Amino acid sequence: MATVRSTLPANLPPPPSSSPPARTATPSYHRKPLATSPAEHAALQPSEAASLLTAAARARDLRLGRAVHARLLRTGTHLETDTVVANSLLTLYSKCGAVDAARSVFDGMPPGLRDLVSWTAMASCLARNGVEDEALRLFGETLQAGLRPNAFTMCAAAQACFVSELFHSAGHAVLGLVFKTGLWGTDVSVGCALIDMFAKNGDMVAASLVFDGLVERTVVVWTLLITRYAQGGYADGAVDLFVDMLENGFRPDQYTMSSMLSACAELGSYRLGQQLHSLVLRLGLVSDSCVSCGLVDMYAKSQIGPSMHNARKVFDRMSKHNVMSWTALLSGYAQRGSQDNKVLMLLCEMLDEGIRPNHITYSSLLKVCANLGDQDSGRQIHAHCIKSCLADVNVVGNALVSMYAESGCMAEATKAFDQLYENMVSFSCDFDGDGRSRDYQIQRMDLVISTFTFASLISAAASVGLLTKGQQLHALSLKSGFGSDRGIGNSLVSMYSRCGYLEDACRAFDEMNDHNVISWTSMISGLAKHGYAEQALELFHDMVSAGVKPNDVTYIAVLSACSHAGLVKEGKEHFRMMQKDHWLAPRMEHYACMVDLLGRSGLVEEALDFINEMPCKADALVWKTLLGACKTHNNMNIGEIAANHVIELEPQDPAPYVLLSNLYADAGLWDQVARIRSAMRDKYLMKETGLSWMYVENTIHEFRAGDTCHPQAEEIYTKLDRLIRDIKGIGYVPDTSIVLHDMPDELKERCLLQHSEKIAVAFGLISCTSATKPIRIFKNLRVCADCHSALKFVSKATGREIILRDSNRFHRMKDGKCSCGEYW
């Protein structure tokens, strides 16, 4: 790396975020003194200068430090001859992150003036500010200069190895030097640096061995390892460590409790959370803002009983709110879904307090808009994100993609994804041949290119079914050296599964070196949604046998698999095991899965009894699930009960009105149908419009019922008419009973034949000419029975495989048969 030198002006320079000072070939403190007033000519004594610089470094006061430096330049003393003053100046710039200024001071020091402190301060500065490879090079020069590294030097070397590539190439050499210098187990700071080095590279076993080897342990060391376990997805290990810490007589501080609350939130253990809350009160830490935020977040995420009420109580008792506490509360309500309107009201309260939302806040708000199907509010929040310069942040961009996709705005969803994708590609172009660029790393690595970036973008690609972009992201992640990352692997399993490529999802799962609960759950869910319930349950048993503890999301996937295959006995057994064997309290989603399991199997009365026997009040999701089962099995009496409950809980949701209207229409009660539809009009409730879409050559094509807006509409309908004639010839009979309007059968059939799925498959046959490639269609609602039947006949008549993803699951149709087994 070329030597970087800069000249400091006599007056105070701009802050570090502004443009760097002009560079010259002369070291800054070799400048001749500028003409100044007599008072300014008085030289600072070395001890005074060193004390002032040390105080500025401790306070991270770059302005004061630069003022002292300027004074030294004017008097022209100490810098060339006094090691303590030069090192103090170097340490100041190092701790304040002024890399260029620190390097200028270091390069300008005469070789004889540099000592171990000088080399260590410079290496630490580089390691802390994204120039890790240069820090290691400087560390090597320190050894070549014959200097014996001390604890601070080894900490800087270990910190440089936080980067994965450098860890694999130099991490063990650093560890060897720690042994050689006698610092293994004897120095707490070195132990902490090594724990961090291993933990940040996913080796928690080695991190634990470093911890076990320490002769002396402090609260800081215990807290560090607990935090790394919690952050690495090993919440159980964090809890075990915390218990050991208490048993060894250590008193947790606010940082320990914050990490433990995060681990508790990860586990979803309400009982443990209450115990931690009690301990926080006994330790007198409840006034700490980070601990209080942790309590709000923990209660909000537990989703059990009165947990959200407790989250609000903790929030209300905080003496001062900040963006973290507000975001934790908003996220808690957002995750519940049934209280989405509450979130938007809370946002107004947050703004009234003068708290500005951050990227996490916006992502939670966008999730609310997606749950509500409220694209108008979503667009307004999108505008706020743009004004706040947060629209391109990965978590916000991902939420925008999901919000638009779930609201049926596929063009906007694709546009939001393309913006994120283009940012990724443009930043990736800055990589050098080894996948690393020094300038790029300093400026962008933590913000843009990371394993989390790839994982979130791959997830966004799955939301809109952009398989090609997902595959390109897969390739980019491999090129960037992230191929072994578990988070990316999990996203790939989910992406390939959600895009209809189950074989590729299985391959991504098998290629992962280390499966965690998310990996197993994603694969189980993928198998279930593709109609392979038995394989999903077998994989669940393999997961338990491998010693991985299932979480509540795993059991949602397992119960859904049972539901979609009619495995009532197995579903009941897993629901029992969930509570008895794994100590997981059921959430509303689990109760809804059980109602769905019973309802789909025709046990509607038993499903109603199950709801009435629940230990908590059923929410709208549970009642909507029962109402859907009543529609499937034409049970009007229980359907009315379920519909009334949903309307009471969510009066602005059009779904119960639509389903109840359909029940009345099936029974021929057209007066009741008219009454329901009139009530919807009075309340300005609109039925969600059915939408099908597909991607051809990276272009999205959307279709609605009776749609004539497509440029190839005439050709599409000509193909569709021919298709209908062909499939009628091999046995297809339109099911006009599903058209719930009082009209002649001829008009009903005409409505049926213009459903969006049928239009999409006709377009697919025109556009996708390769007979070996399946036609892939996405739909925002559940596929109707007639379209399901028609597409099966199309697959038989054309010899083409058709893969349809509706709101519930995948339907893989081939040779007139569907993977769902007629059970969806």
mmCIF file of N, CA, C and O in Angstrom, residues 31-104:
data_model
loop_
_atom_site.group_PDB
_atom_site.id
_atom_site.type_symbol
_atom_site.label_atom_id
_atom_site.label_comp_id
_atom_site.label_asym_id
_atom_site.label_seq_id
_atom_site.Cartn_x
_atom_site.Cartn_y
_atom_site.Cartn_z
ATOM 1 N N ARG A 31 6.501 20.446 8.844
ATOM 2 C CA ARG A 31 6.262 21.781 8.308
ATOM 3 C C ARG A 31 6.946 22.855 9.147
ATOM 4 O O ARG A 31 7.085 22.716 10.358
ATOM 5 N N LYS A 32 7.331 23.941 8.509
ATOM 6 C CA LYS A 32 7.877 25.072 9.241
ATOM 7 C C LYS A 32 6.754 25.762 9.997
ATOM 8 O O LYS A 32 5.634 25.842 9.507
ATOM 9 N N PRO A 33 7.017 26.278 11.169
ATOM 10 C CA PRO A 33 5.975 26.964 11.936
ATOM 11 C C PRO A 33 5.417 28.149 11.169
ATOM 12 O O PRO A 33 6.146 28.856 10.479
ATOM 13 N N LEU A 34 4.114 28.334 11.289
ATOM 14 C CA LEU A 34 3.469 29.482 10.655
ATOM 15 C C LEU A 34 3.596 30.713 11.548
ATOM 16 O O LEU A 34 3.762 30.606 12.756
ATOM 17 N N ALA A 35 3.503 31.859 10.935
ATOM 18 C CA ALA A 35 3.560 33.107 11.700
ATOM 19 C C ALA A 35 2.346 33.198 12.601
ATOM 20 O O ALA A 35 1.214 33.088 12.143
ATOM 21 N N THR A 36 2.576 33.370 13.888
ATOM 22 C CA THR A 36 1.476 33.415 14.853
ATOM 23 C C THR A 36 1.751 34.509 15.856
ATOM 24 O O THR A 36 2.822 35.112 15.873
ATOM 25 N N SER A 37 0.797 34.726 16.727
ATOM 26 C CA SER A 37 0.957 35.734 17.768
ATOM 27 C C SER A 37 1.947 35.231 18.799
ATOM 28 O O SER A 37 2.167 34.034 18.932
ATOM 29 N N PRO A 38 2.598 36.145 19.569
ATOM 30 C CA PRO A 38 3.589 35.725 20.575
ATOM 31 C C PRO A 38 3.023 34.718 21.553
ATOM 32 O O PRO A 38 3.739 33.812 21.982
ATOM 33 N N ALA A 39 1.734 34.858 21.927
ATOM 34 C CA ALA A 39 1.158 33.927 22.905
ATOM 35 C C ALA A 39 1.126 32.512 22.366
ATOM 36 O O ALA A 39 1.239 31.544 23.117
ATOM 37 N N GLU A 40 0.999 32.397 21.037
ATOM 38 C CA GLU A 40 0.890 31.065 20.460
ATOM 39 C C GLU A 40 2.253 30.428 20.258
ATOM 40 O O GLU A 40 2.339 29.257 19.904
ATOM 41 N N HIS A 41 3.346 31.246 20.424
ATOM 42 C CA HIS A 41 4.685 30.687 20.241
ATOM 43 C C HIS A 41 5.136 29.879 21.446
ATOM 44 O O HIS A 41 6.108 29.138 21.358
ATOM 45 N N ALA A 42 4.454 30.019 22.596
ATOM 46 C CA ALA A 42 4.865 29.293 23.795
ATOM 47 C C ALA A 42 4.716 27.796 23.563
ATOM 48 O O ALA A 42 3.637 27.316 23.245
ATOM 49 N N ALA A 43 5.827 27.057 23.688
ATOM 50 C CA ALA A 43 5.817 25.624 23.399
ATOM 51 C C ALA A 43 5.179 24.853 24.548
ATOM 52 O O ALA A 43 5.385 25.163 25.719
ATOM 53 N N LEU A 44 4.414 23.832 24.174
ATOM 54 C CA LEU A 44 3.881 22.906 25.175
ATOM 55 C C LEU A 44 4.999 21.984 25.630
ATOM 56 O O LEU A 44 5.796 21.497 24.828
ATOM 57 N N GLN A 45 5.059 21.728 26.919
ATOM 58 C CA GLN A 45 6.007 20.754 27.433
ATOM 59 C C GLN A 45 5.572 19.356 27.009
ATOM 60 O O GLN A 45 4.375 19.094 26.833
ATOM 61 N N PRO A 46 6.507 18.434 26.826
ATOM 62 C CA PRO A 46 6.136 17.078 26.388
ATOM 63 C C PRO A 46 5.077 16.436 27.275
ATOM 64 O O PRO A 46 4.137 15.816 26.777
ATOM 65 N N SER A 47 5.220 16.602 28.580
ATOM 66 C CA SER A 47 4.246 15.974 29.479
ATOM 67 C C SER A 47 2.864 16.598 29.313
ATOM 68 O O SER A 47 1.835 15.904 29.350
ATOM 69 N N GLU A 48 2.829 17.938 29.086
ATOM 70 C CA GLU A 48 1.545 18.611 28.889
ATOM 71 C C GLU A 48 0.888 18.166 27.585
ATOM 72 O O GLU A 48 -0.317 17.877 27.532
ATOM 73 N N ALA A 49 1.698 18.128 26.527
ATOM 74 C CA ALA A 49 1.164 17.717 25.227
ATOM 75 C C ALA A 49 0.637 16.287 25.289
ATOM 76 O O ALA A 49 -0.456 15.986 24.802
ATOM 77 N N ALA A 50 1.407 15.394 25.904
ATOM 78 C CA ALA A 50 0.989 13.985 25.993
ATOM 79 C C ALA A 50 -0.287 13.850 26.813
ATOM 80 O O ALA A 50 -1.192 13.081 26.456
ATOM 81 N N SER A 51 -0.389 14.609 27.916
ATOM 82 C CA SER A 51 -1.588 14.538 28.762
ATOM 83 C C SER A 51 -2.822 15.026 28.012
ATOM 84 O O SER A 51 -3.895 14.421 28.092
ATOM 85 N N LEU A 52 -2.669 16.157 27.286
ATOM 86 C CA LEU A 52 -3.804 16.682 26.528
ATOM 87 C C LEU A 52 -4.250 15.709 25.433
ATOM 88 O O LEU A 52 -5.446 15.478 25.219
ATOM 89 N N LEU A 53 -3.275 15.131 24.731
ATOM 90 C CA LEU A 53 -3.603 14.184 23.670
ATOM 91 C C LEU A 53 -4.249 12.919 24.232
ATOM 92 O O LEU A 53 -5.184 12.353 23.644
ATOM 93 N N THR A 54 -3.767 12.466 25.374
ATOM 94 C CA THR A 54 -4.351 11.277 26.013
ATOM 95 C C THR A 54 -5.790 11.548 26.439
ATOM 96 O O THR A 54 -6.679 10.710 26.245
ATOM 97 N N ALA A 55 -6.025 12.735 27.012
ATOM 98 C CA ALA A 55 -7.388 13.096 27.420
ATOM 99 C C ALA A 55 -8.310 13.177 26.205
ATOM 100 O O ALA A 55 -9.463 12.732 26.243
ATOM 101 N N ALA A 56 -7.814 13.751 25.115
ATOM 102 C CA ALA A 56 -8.619 13.858 23.892
ATOM 103 C C ALA A 56 -8.933 12.469 23.333
ATOM 104 O O ALA A 56 -10.043 12.218 22.848
ATOM 105 N N ALA A 57 -7.961 11.551 23.398
ATOM 106 C CA ALA A 57 -8.181 10.191 22.896
ATOM 107 C C ALA A 57 -9.232 9.473 23.724
ATOM 108 O O ALA A 57 -10.112 8.787 23.185
ATOM 109 N N ARG A 58 -9.157 9.626 25.052
ATOM 110 C CA ARG A 58 -10.149 8.962 25.913
ATOM 111 C C ARG A 58 -11.552 9.478 25.651
ATOM 112 O O ARG A 58 -12.524 8.737 25.690
ATOM 113 N N ALA A 59 -11.655 10.779 25.381
ATOM 114 C CA ALA A 59 -12.974 11.390 25.132
ATOM 115 C C ALA A 59 -13.382 11.279 23.665
ATOM 116 O O ALA A 59 -14.467 11.737 23.295
ATOM 117 N N ARG A 60 -12.506 10.681 22.839
ATOM 118 C CA ARG A 60 -12.745 10.614 21.388
ATOM 119 C C ARG A 60 -13.030 12.020 20.831
ATOM 120 O O ARG A 60 -13.856 12.202 19.961
ATOM 121 N N ASP A 61 -12.282 13.003 21.370
ATOM 122 C CA ASP A 61 -12.473 14.408 20.982
ATOM 123 C C ASP A 61 -11.444 14.759 19.909
ATOM 124 O O ASP A 61 -10.348 15.246 20.198
ATOM 125 N N LEU A 62 -11.806 14.495 18.652
ATOM 126 C CA LEU A 62 -10.869 14.727 17.558
ATOM 127 C C LEU A 62 -10.563 16.213 17.391
ATOM 128 O O LEU A 62 -9.445 16.598 17.043
ATOM 129 N N ARG A 63 -11.536 17.067 17.656
ATOM 130 C CA ARG A 63 -11.329 18.512 17.502
ATOM 131 C C ARG A 63 -10.251 19.012 18.458
ATOM 132 O O ARG A 63 -9.334 19.760 18.057
ATOM 133 N N LEU A 64 -10.354 18.602 19.729
ATOM 134 C CA LEU A 64 -9.336 18.998 20.703
ATOM 135 C C LEU A 64 -7.967 18.456 20.320
ATOM 136 O O LEU A 64 -6.962 19.162 20.377
ATOM 137 N N GLY A 65 -7.925 17.191 19.909
ATOM 138 C CA GLY A 65 -6.643 16.588 19.543
ATOM 139 C C GLY A 65 -5.986 17.299 18.384
ATOM 140 O O GLY A 65 -4.760 17.540 18.392
ATOM 141 N N ARG A 66 -6.786 17.675 17.390
ATOM 142 C CA ARG A 66 -6.215 18.373 16.246
ATOM 143 C C ARG A 66 -5.769 19.786 16.626
ATOM 144 O O ARG A 66 -4.808 20.322 16.059
ATOM 145 N N ALA A 67 -6.458 20.394 17.587
ATOM 146 C CA ALA A 67 -6.023 21.722 18.058
ATOM 147 C C ALA A 67 -4.650 21.617 18.724
ATOM 148 O O ALA A 67 -3.771 22.473 18.523
ATOM 149 N N VAL A 68 -4.464 20.564 19.541
ATOM 150 C CA VAL A 68 -3.155 20.356 20.177
ATOM 151 C C VAL A 68 -2.092 20.092 19.117
ATOM 152 O O VAL A 68 -0.965 20.616 19.173
ATOM 153 N N HIS A 69 -2.444 19.260 18.123
ATOM 154 C CA HIS A 69 -1.503 18.960 17.036
ATOM 155 C C HIS A 69 -1.103 20.249 16.306
ATOM 156 O O HIS A 69 0.083 20.481 16.005
ATOM 157 N N ALA A 70 -2.103 21.090 16.034
ATOM 158 C CA ALA A 70 -1.811 22.353 15.350
ATOM 159 C C ALA A 70 -0.876 23.217 16.187
ATOM 160 O O ALA A 70 0.038 23.875 15.660
ATOM 161 N N ARG A 71 -1.087 23.235 17.505
ATOM 162 C CA ARG A 71 -0.218 24.016 18.410
ATOM 163 C C ARG A 71 1.217 23.493 18.357
ATOM 164 O O ARG A 71 2.184 24.268 18.313
ATOM 165 N N LEU A 72 1.336 22.155 18.309
ATOM 166 C CA LEU A 72 2.672 21.560 18.228
ATOM 167 C C LEU A 72 3.340 21.909 16.904
ATOM 168 O O LEU A 72 4.556 22.125 16.842
ATOM 169 N N LEU A 73 2.558 21.957 15.837
ATOM 170 C CA LEU A 73 3.121 22.323 14.541
ATOM 171 C C LEU A 73 3.634 23.760 14.540
ATOM 172 O O LEU A 73 4.669 24.070 13.946
ATOM 173 N N ARG A 74 2.877 24.646 15.215
ATOM 174 C CA ARG A 74 3.278 26.059 15.235
ATOM 175 C C ARG A 74 4.580 26.265 16.005
ATOM 176 O O ARG A 74 5.412 27.083 15.643
ATOM 177 N N THR A 75 4.722 25.505 17.104
ATOM 178 C CA THR A 75 5.929 25.682 17.926
ATOM 179 C C THR A 75 7.086 24.851 17.409
ATOM 180 O O THR A 75 8.237 25.101 17.767
ATOM 181 N N GLY A 76 6.775 23.847 16.582
ATOM 182 C CA GLY A 76 7.825 23.052 15.956
ATOM 183 C C GLY A 76 8.625 22.222 16.927
ATOM 184 O O GLY A 76 9.824 22.014 16.727
ATOM 185 N N THR A 77 8.019 21.747 17.986
ATOM 186 C CA THR A 77 8.767 20.992 18.993
ATOM 187 C C THR A 77 8.143 19.625 19.241
ATOM 188 O O THR A 77 6.967 19.386 18.951
ATOM 189 N N HIS A 78 8.949 18.733 19.811
ATOM 190 C CA HIS A 78 8.550 17.443 20.390
ATOM 191 C C HIS A 78 8.258 16.332 19.384
ATOM 192 O O HIS A 78 8.602 15.175 19.634
ATOM 193 N N LEU A 79 7.618 16.642 18.254
ATOM 194 C CA LEU A 79 7.131 15.557 17.404
ATOM 195 C C LEU A 79 8.254 14.715 16.811
ATOM 196 O O LEU A 79 8.103 13.517 16.641
ATOM 197 N N GLU A 80 9.377 15.339 16.460
ATOM 198 C CA GLU A 80 10.464 14.585 15.839
ATOM 199 C C GLU A 80 11.353 13.893 16.850
ATOM 200 O O GLU A 80 12.128 13.013 16.485
ATOM 201 N N THR A 81 11.236 14.282 18.120
ATOM 202 C CA THR A 81 12.201 13.770 19.105
ATOM 203 C C THR A 81 11.558 13.045 20.277
ATOM 204 O O THR A 81 12.234 12.284 20.963
ATOM 205 N N ASP A 82 10.271 13.254 20.510
ATOM 206 C CA ASP A 82 9.644 12.684 21.700
ATOM 207 C C ASP A 82 8.684 11.561 21.298
ATOM 208 O O ASP A 82 7.633 11.793 20.696
ATOM 209 N N THR A 83 9.047 10.325 21.648
ATOM 210 C CA THR A 83 8.244 9.156 21.284
ATOM 211 C C THR A 83 6.886 9.192 21.967
ATOM 212 O O THR A 83 5.869 8.847 21.369
ATOM 213 N N VAL A 84 6.851 9.632 23.227
ATOM 214 C CA VAL A 84 5.593 9.634 23.979
ATOM 215 C C VAL A 84 4.577 10.560 23.330
ATOM 216 O O VAL A 84 3.400 10.214 23.150
ATOM 217 N N VAL A 85 5.021 11.782 22.928
ATOM 218 C CA VAL A 85 4.111 12.737 22.298
ATOM 219 C C VAL A 85 3.633 12.202 20.944
ATOM 220 O O VAL A 85 2.447 12.261 20.620
ATOM 221 N N ALA A 86 4.578 11.673 20.135
ATOM 222 C CA ALA A 86 4.197 11.147 18.812
ATOM 223 C C ALA A 86 3.218 9.984 18.951
ATOM 224 O O ALA A 86 2.227 9.890 18.217
ATOM 225 N N ASN A 87 3.488 9.099 19.922
ATOM 226 C CA ASN A 87 2.589 7.952 20.124
ATOM 227 C C ASN A 87 1.218 8.399 20.642
ATOM 228 O O ASN A 87 0.193 7.810 20.294
ATOM 229 N N SER A 88 1.215 9.417 21.479
ATOM 230 C CA SER A 88 -0.060 9.940 21.982
ATOM 231 C C SER A 88 -0.900 10.496 20.836
ATOM 232 O O SER A 88 -2.118 10.296 20.778
ATOM 233 N N LEU A 89 -0.224 11.199 19.912
ATOM 234 C CA LEU A 89 -0.927 11.735 18.749
ATOM 235 C C LEU A 89 -1.434 10.602 17.853
ATOM 236 O O LEU A 89 -2.573 10.619 17.365
ATOM 237 N N LEU A 90 -0.601 9.595 17.677
ATOM 238 C CA LEU A 90 -0.975 8.441 16.860
ATOM 239 C C LEU A 90 -2.170 7.708 17.471
ATOM 240 O O LEU A 90 -3.122 7.332 16.782
ATOM 241 N N THR A 91 -2.137 7.533 18.788
ATOM 242 C CA THR A 91 -3.236 6.856 19.483
ATOM 243 C C THR A 91 -4.532 7.651 19.374
ATOM 244 O O THR A 91 -5.617 7.080 19.200
ATOM 245 N N LEU A 92 -4.421 8.978 19.473
ATOM 246 C CA LEU A 92 -5.609 9.821 19.326
ATOM 247 C C LEU A 92 -6.290 9.576 17.982
ATOM 248 O O LEU A 92 -7.492 9.308 17.912
ATOM 249 N N TYR A 93 -5.518 9.690 16.888
ATOM 250 C CA TYR A 93 -6.111 9.510 15.564
ATOM 251 C C TYR A 93 -6.614 8.082 15.366
ATOM 252 O O TYR A 93 -7.618 7.845 14.695
ATOM 253 N N SER A 94 -5.905 7.137 15.948
ATOM 254 C CA SER A 94 -6.325 5.737 15.845
ATOM 255 C C SER A 94 -7.683 5.523 16.492
ATOM 256 O O SER A 94 -8.598 4.959 15.893
ATOM 257 N N LYS A 95 -7.855 6.004 17.721
ATOM 258 C CA LYS A 95 -9.111 5.795 18.446
ATOM 259 C C LYS A 95 -10.265 6.589 17.851
ATOM 260 O O LYS A 95 -11.424 6.210 18.020
ATOM 261 N N CYS A 96 -9.957 7.696 17.169
ATOM 262 C CA CYS A 96 -11.012 8.512 16.561
ATOM 263 C C CYS A 96 -11.314 8.087 15.127
ATOM 264 O O CYS A 96 -12.152 8.697 14.465
ATOM 265 N N GLY A 97 -10.622 7.049 14.636
ATOM 266 C CA GLY A 97 -10.908 6.547 13.298
ATOM 267 C C GLY A 97 -10.377 7.401 12.175
ATOM 268 O O GLY A 97 -10.781 7.224 11.016
ATOM 269 N N ALA A 98 -9.488 8.325 12.462
ATOM 270 C CA ALA A 98 -8.899 9.178 11.415
ATOM 271 C C ALA A 98 -7.709 8.439 10.812
ATOM 272 O O ALA A 98 -6.550 8.679 11.158
ATOM 273 N N VAL A 99 -8.003 7.498 9.894
ATOM 274 C CA VAL A 99 -6.984 6.572 9.394
ATOM 275 C C VAL A 99 -5.881 7.314 8.648
ATOM 276 O O VAL A 99 -4.692 7.068 8.877
ATOM 277 N N ASP A 100 -6.243 8.226 7.740
ATOM 278 C CA ASP A 100 -5.230 8.931 6.955
ATOM 279 C C ASP A 100 -4.304 9.757 7.843
ATOM 280 O O ASP A 100 -3.090 9.789 7.642
ATOM 281 N N ALA A 101 -4.898 10.437 8.831
ATOM 282 C CA ALA A 101 -4.082 11.253 9.729
ATOM 283 C C ALA A 101 -3.143 10.378 10.557
ATOM 284 O O ALA A 101 -1.971 10.708 10.756
ATOM 285 N N ALA A 102 -3.664 9.230 11.036
ATOM 286 C CA ALA A 102 -2.828 8.314 11.825
ATOM 287 C C ALA A 102 -1.680 7.780 10.972
ATOM 288 O O ALA A 102 -0.525 7.716 11.417
ATOM 289 N N ARG A 103 -1.999 7.422 9.726
ATOM 290 C CA ARG A 103 -0.956 6.874 8.858
ATOM 291 C C ARG A 103 0.096 7.926 8.528
ATOM 292 O O ARG A 103 1.294 7.632 8.436
ATOM 293 N N SER A 104 -0.350 9.182 8.393
ATOM 294 C CA SER A 104 0.581 10.266 8.116
ATOM 295 C C SER A 104 1.555 10.450 9.277
ATOM 296 O O SER A 104 2.766 10.623 9.074
#
